Amino acid sequence: MKTIIEPFRIKVVEPIRMTTEAERDGVLRAAHFNTFLLRADDVLIDLLTDSGTGAMSAEQWAGVMRGDESYAGASSFFRFQASLRDITGFEHILPTHQGRASERILFQIMAGPGRVVPANAHFDTTRANCEATGARAVNVPIPEAADPRSRHPFKGNIDIPHLEAVIQEAGPANVPMVIVTVTNNTGGGQPVSLENIRAVRALCDRYKIPLVLDACRFAENAWFIKQREPGMSVRSVRSIVREMFDLADGATISAKKDGMVNIGGVLLLRDAGLVQRAGELLILTEGYITYGGLAGRDLEAMAQGFQEVVQEDYLAYRVRTAEYMAERLLKAGVQIIEPAGGHAIYIDAAHFCPHIPPAHFPGQAVVAGLYRTGGIRACEIGSVMFGGTLPDGTPRPAPAMELVRLAFPRRVYTQSHFDYAAESIAELFAKRATLRGIKIIEAPQALRHFTAKFAEM
Ligand SMILES: *Cc1c(COP(=O)(O)O)cnc(C)c1O
């Protein structure tokens, strides 16, 4: 088979400022070994996140010019609404400024003290917003999800018997919703099968519990279903996407992912009473229900972006990028979560640095090393992100894995950028014994990875 090419040409370019390893060492120390505290100008290849970092298409930029900035009832809102109705089948479409705003509203109206919210895996902001209402966020992934080497095709799946046990233990009345995150970001960008979503739906029906999708990467998930699930290859991504949403009572979406925009979010609900309350909270803190804290031009960019992301040439290229990186890293001996995720590659930091225990943050040590060696910015997803204490002061349970995520901005980097990144990671792996543990100097209680200060041991 021939190389799968980037299905676009480049019309605008941004220069990358070259740096030396010595320069980067100084910059890293000044940023207290936290890559979130770096200046973007000091980064060569920025794989910190795929969130809001993508390149927009010419049609999206055309939409930006068309943006109707009327306060209420702007034509841009109606284009956004029509596009989202077309893709998701939901009638009520609320815009928000990003995914966590949708989450905050959702949890405020549905969760609360004493309640339990199970999910295949809660994303960091999802967990934080859930816990902020006093509810408990519980992960019930299939056991294969915790084995980096398992090549289960749908490692994002929920463990159905475990989910049922959690529901029974909490009492169905105390479970306000079950969340299915597609794809499972914290567990390796792994997809959830349609069969699994249907099984969660059936269980939710039995206990009269709403099913909510955290649908940030709904299109990548649908592509994996088309590729991997028996009988699905003949279906279009669009029809698979529609079935995924049809199975849900609600969804939160960060449009900064598969919405293909730099800012934006969506909250979808079917129940008229919940839509009413969500709209009231939206007006209270985000903005009027036809703009949700965004400019009209942002709504236009989303209207177009949600249509572009289900194009199958795009998805083939998108998922191939991650697969290509996975092949190169595995060949160099670097253990990653197999198979490759949709939007990112996750390095198994415990395997990378067996000499650094979880308490000394092997993931953060690899993140620091990648920046120093190659100017590559990555993100720890392990004991830094998920450690620390709960709001009541008790320690959080240890995460199942110590990971470093290399997330790929959409339509931004070319194959040679990825080649360079793979070479730098292999170089660091060869000298991994020189990596040292990391300790926390200063950290806030919630979402500490964003602002914590570290030092090398
Ligand atoms: C990014 C993300 C969110 C939060 O969205 P923001 O736009 O960053 O607020 C929630 N869930 C998942 C799975 C995500 O990847």
mmCIF file of N, CA and C and ligand atoms in Angstrom, residues 49-52 96-103 121-127 129 181-186 214-217 252-257 262-265 343 346 405 450, ligand 1:
data_model
loop_
_atom_site.group_PDB
_atom_site.id
_atom_site.type_symbol
_atom_site.label_atom_id
_atom_site.label_comp_id
_atom_site.label_asym_id
_atom_site.label_seq_id
_atom_site.Cartn_x
_atom_site.Cartn_y
_atom_site.Cartn_z
ATOM 1 N N THR A 49 -1.054 18.851 23.796
ATOM 2 C CA THR A 49 -2.471 18.501 23.692
ATOM 3 C C THR A 49 -2.940 18.646 22.256
ATOM 4 N N ASP A 50 -4.009 17.943 21.930
ATOM 5 C CA ASP A 50 -4.684 18.121 20.642
ATOM 6 C C ASP A 50 -5.884 19.045 20.821
ATOM 7 N N SER A 51 -5.953 19.704 21.964
ATOM 8 C CA SER A 51 -7.141 20.481 22.305
ATOM 9 C C SER A 51 -7.031 21.932 21.857
ATOM 10 N N GLY A 52 -7.769 22.284 20.832
ATOM 11 C CA GLY A 52 -7.773 23.672 20.376
ATOM 12 C C GLY A 52 -6.519 24.068 19.624
ATOM 13 N N THR A 96 -21.253 26.190 24.330
ATOM 14 C CA THR A 96 -20.516 26.615 25.528
ATOM 15 C C THR A 96 -19.114 27.008 25.076
ATOM 16 N N HIS A 97 -18.348 27.628 25.991
ATOM 17 C CA HIS A 97 -17.034 28.089 25.514
ATOM 18 C C HIS A 97 -16.044 26.935 25.383
ATOM 19 N N GLN A 98 -16.192 25.870 26.162
ATOM 20 C CA GLN A 98 -15.406 24.661 25.924
ATOM 21 C C GLN A 98 -15.987 23.508 26.721
ATOM 22 N N GLY A 99 -15.374 22.329 26.590
ATOM 23 C CA GLY A 99 -15.959 21.122 27.163
ATOM 24 C C GLY A 99 -16.254 21.231 28.647
ATOM 25 N N ARG A 100 -15.342 21.797 29.411
ATOM 26 C CA ARG A 100 -15.529 21.817 30.863
ATOM 27 C C ARG A 100 -16.687 22.700 31.292
ATOM 28 N N ALA A 101 -17.050 23.674 30.468
ATOM 29 C CA ALA A 101 -18.228 24.503 30.778
ATOM 30 C C ALA A 101 -19.478 23.635 30.643
ATOM 31 N N SER A 102 -19.507 22.790 29.616
ATOM 32 C CA SER A 102 -20.618 21.834 29.458
ATOM 33 C C SER A 102 -20.655 20.896 30.659
ATOM 34 N N GLU A 103 -19.474 20.446 31.080
ATOM 35 C CA GLU A 103 -19.390 19.514 32.211
ATOM 36 C C GLU A 103 -19.883 20.171 33.498
ATOM 37 N N ALA A 121 -13.709 5.948 31.908
ATOM 38 C CA ALA A 121 -12.668 6.712 32.600
ATOM 39 C C ALA A 121 -13.033 8.180 32.515
ATOM 40 N N HIS A 122 -13.052 8.817 33.655
ATOM 41 C CA HIS A 122 -13.312 10.255 33.688
ATOM 42 C C HIS A 122 -12.062 10.995 33.248
ATOM 43 N N PHE A 123 -12.223 11.962 32.357
ATOM 44 C CA PHE A 123 -11.117 12.844 32.014
ATOM 45 C C PHE A 123 -10.834 13.761 33.215
ATOM 46 N N ASP A 124 -9.662 14.417 33.239
ATOM 47 C CA ASP A 124 -9.309 15.192 34.446
ATOM 48 C C ASP A 124 -10.329 16.280 34.791
ATOM 49 N N THR A 125 -10.771 17.039 33.767
ATOM 50 C CA THR A 125 -11.737 18.110 34.057
ATOM 51 C C THR A 125 -13.117 17.533 34.402
ATOM 52 N N THR A 126 -13.433 16.381 33.815
ATOM 53 C CA THR A 126 -14.719 15.731 34.090
ATOM 54 C C THR A 126 -14.753 15.290 35.549
ATOM 55 N N ARG A 127 -13.678 14.636 35.959
ATOM 56 C CA ARG A 127 -13.565 14.196 37.349
ATOM 57 C C ARG A 127 -13.633 15.397 38.296
ATOM 58 N N ASN A 129 -14.919 18.394 37.839
ATOM 59 C CA ASN A 129 -16.249 19.010 37.888
ATOM 60 C C ASN A 129 -17.259 18.132 38.612
ATOM 61 N N THR A 181 -16.872 7.808 27.770
ATOM 62 C CA THR A 181 -15.954 8.756 27.144
ATOM 63 C C THR A 181 -15.447 8.151 25.838
ATOM 64 N N VAL A 182 -15.762 8.811 24.727
ATOM 65 C CA VAL A 182 -15.327 8.333 23.406
ATOM 66 C C VAL A 182 -14.451 9.404 22.742
ATOM 67 N N THR A 183 -13.256 9.000 22.388
ATOM 68 C CA THR A 183 -12.516 7.844 22.841
ATOM 69 C C THR A 183 -12.024 8.068 24.275
ATOM 70 N N ASN A 184 -11.544 7.022 24.912
ATOM 71 C CA ASN A 184 -11.098 7.156 26.292
ATOM 72 C C ASN A 184 -9.727 7.844 26.342
ATOM 73 N N ASN A 185 -9.749 9.130 26.615
ATOM 74 C CA ASN A 185 -8.538 9.950 26.561
ATOM 75 C C ASN A 185 -7.506 9.516 27.599
ATOM 76 N N THR A 186 -7.922 9.428 28.878
ATOM 77 C CA THR A 186 -6.940 9.108 29.921
ATOM 78 C C THR A 186 -6.454 7.666 29.827
ATOM 79 N N ASP A 214 -19.274 11.527 26.855
ATOM 80 C CA ASP A 214 -18.253 12.568 26.775
ATOM 81 C C ASP A 214 -17.688 12.375 25.370
ATOM 82 N N ALA A 215 -18.235 13.157 24.431
ATOM 83 C CA ALA A 215 -18.085 12.838 23.002
ATOM 84 C C ALA A 215 -17.016 13.683 22.302
ATOM 85 N N CYS A 216 -15.964 14.070 23.042
ATOM 86 C CA CYS A 216 -14.935 14.943 22.454
ATOM 87 C C CYS A 216 -14.376 14.386 21.151
ATOM 88 N N ARG A 217 -14.180 13.050 21.089
ATOM 89 C CA ARG A 217 -13.555 12.452 19.894
ATOM 90 C C ARG A 217 -14.498 11.427 19.267
ATOM 91 N N THR A 252 -21.580 15.787 26.403
ATOM 92 C CA THR A 252 -20.749 16.987 26.507
ATOM 93 C C THR A 252 -19.694 16.844 25.414
ATOM 94 N N ILE A 253 -19.387 17.940 24.738
ATOM 95 C CA ILE A 253 -18.365 17.892 23.686
ATOM 96 C C ILE A 253 -17.445 19.095 23.840
ATOM 97 N N SER A 254 -16.151 18.822 23.823
ATOM 98 C CA SER A 254 -15.193 19.901 23.651
ATOM 99 C C SER A 254 -14.940 20.004 22.156
ATOM 100 N N ALA A 255 -15.388 21.090 21.550
ATOM 101 C CA ALA A 255 -15.217 21.250 20.093
ATOM 102 C C ALA A 255 -13.766 21.503 19.727
ATOM 103 N N LYS A 256 -12.920 21.671 20.754
ATOM 104 C CA LYS A 256 -11.490 21.868 20.520
ATOM 105 C C LYS A 256 -10.826 20.570 20.068
ATOM 106 N N LYS A 257 -11.535 19.480 20.119
ATOM 107 C CA LYS A 257 -11.025 18.195 19.640
ATOM 108 C C LYS A 257 -11.658 17.937 18.267
ATOM 109 N N ASN A 262 -10.477 26.154 17.516
ATOM 110 C CA ASN A 262 -9.547 26.547 18.559
ATOM 111 C C ASN A 262 -10.241 26.819 19.886
ATOM 112 N N ILE A 263 -11.534 27.103 19.834
ATOM 113 C CA ILE A 263 -12.300 27.266 21.071
ATOM 114 C C ILE A 263 -13.765 26.931 20.797
ATOM 115 N N GLY A 264 -14.407 26.308 21.777
ATOM 116 C CA GLY A 264 -15.828 26.006 21.627
ATOM 117 C C GLY A 264 -16.206 24.706 22.303
ATOM 118 N N GLY A 265 -17.478 24.598 22.662
ATOM 119 C CA GLY A 265 -17.994 23.384 23.274
ATOM 120 C C GLY A 265 -19.484 23.259 23.001
ATOM 121 N N HIS A 343 -5.872 10.014 18.807
ATOM 122 C CA HIS A 343 -5.348 11.375 18.787
ATOM 123 C C HIS A 343 -3.973 11.471 19.407
ATOM 124 N N TYR A 346 0.673 7.068 23.872
ATOM 125 C CA TYR A 346 0.911 7.122 25.312
ATOM 126 C C TYR A 346 2.105 6.243 25.640
ATOM 127 N N ARG A 405 1.685 11.380 27.534
ATOM 128 C CA ARG A 405 0.884 11.481 26.315
ATOM 129 C C ARG A 405 1.527 12.421 25.306
ATOM 130 N N PHE A 450 -1.539 21.393 36.096
ATOM 131 C CA PHE A 450 -1.455 22.605 35.280
ATOM 132 C C PHE A 450 -0.466 23.622 35.835
HETATM 133 C C1 LIG B 1 -10.602 17.932 26.489
HETATM 134 C C2 LIG B 1 -11.535 17.012 27.147
HETATM 135 C C3 LIG B 1 -12.504 17.495 28.037
HETATM 136 C C4 LIG B 1 -12.597 18.940 28.470
HETATM 137 O O1 LIG B 1 -12.752 19.825 27.404
HETATM 138 P P1 LIG B 1 -12.103 21.306 27.434
HETATM 139 O O2 LIG B 1 -12.524 21.888 26.138
HETATM 140 O O3 LIG B 1 -10.628 21.142 27.568
HETATM 141 O O4 LIG B 1 -12.684 22.026 28.587
HETATM 142 C C5 LIG B 1 -13.385 16.570 28.578
HETATM 143 N N1 LIG B 1 -13.297 15.272 28.292
HETATM 144 C C6 LIG B 1 -12.377 14.763 27.452
HETATM 145 C C7 LIG B 1 -12.338 13.298 27.155
HETATM 146 C C8 LIG B 1 -11.454 15.624 26.864
HETATM 147 O O5 LIG B 1 -10.519 15.124 26.050
#
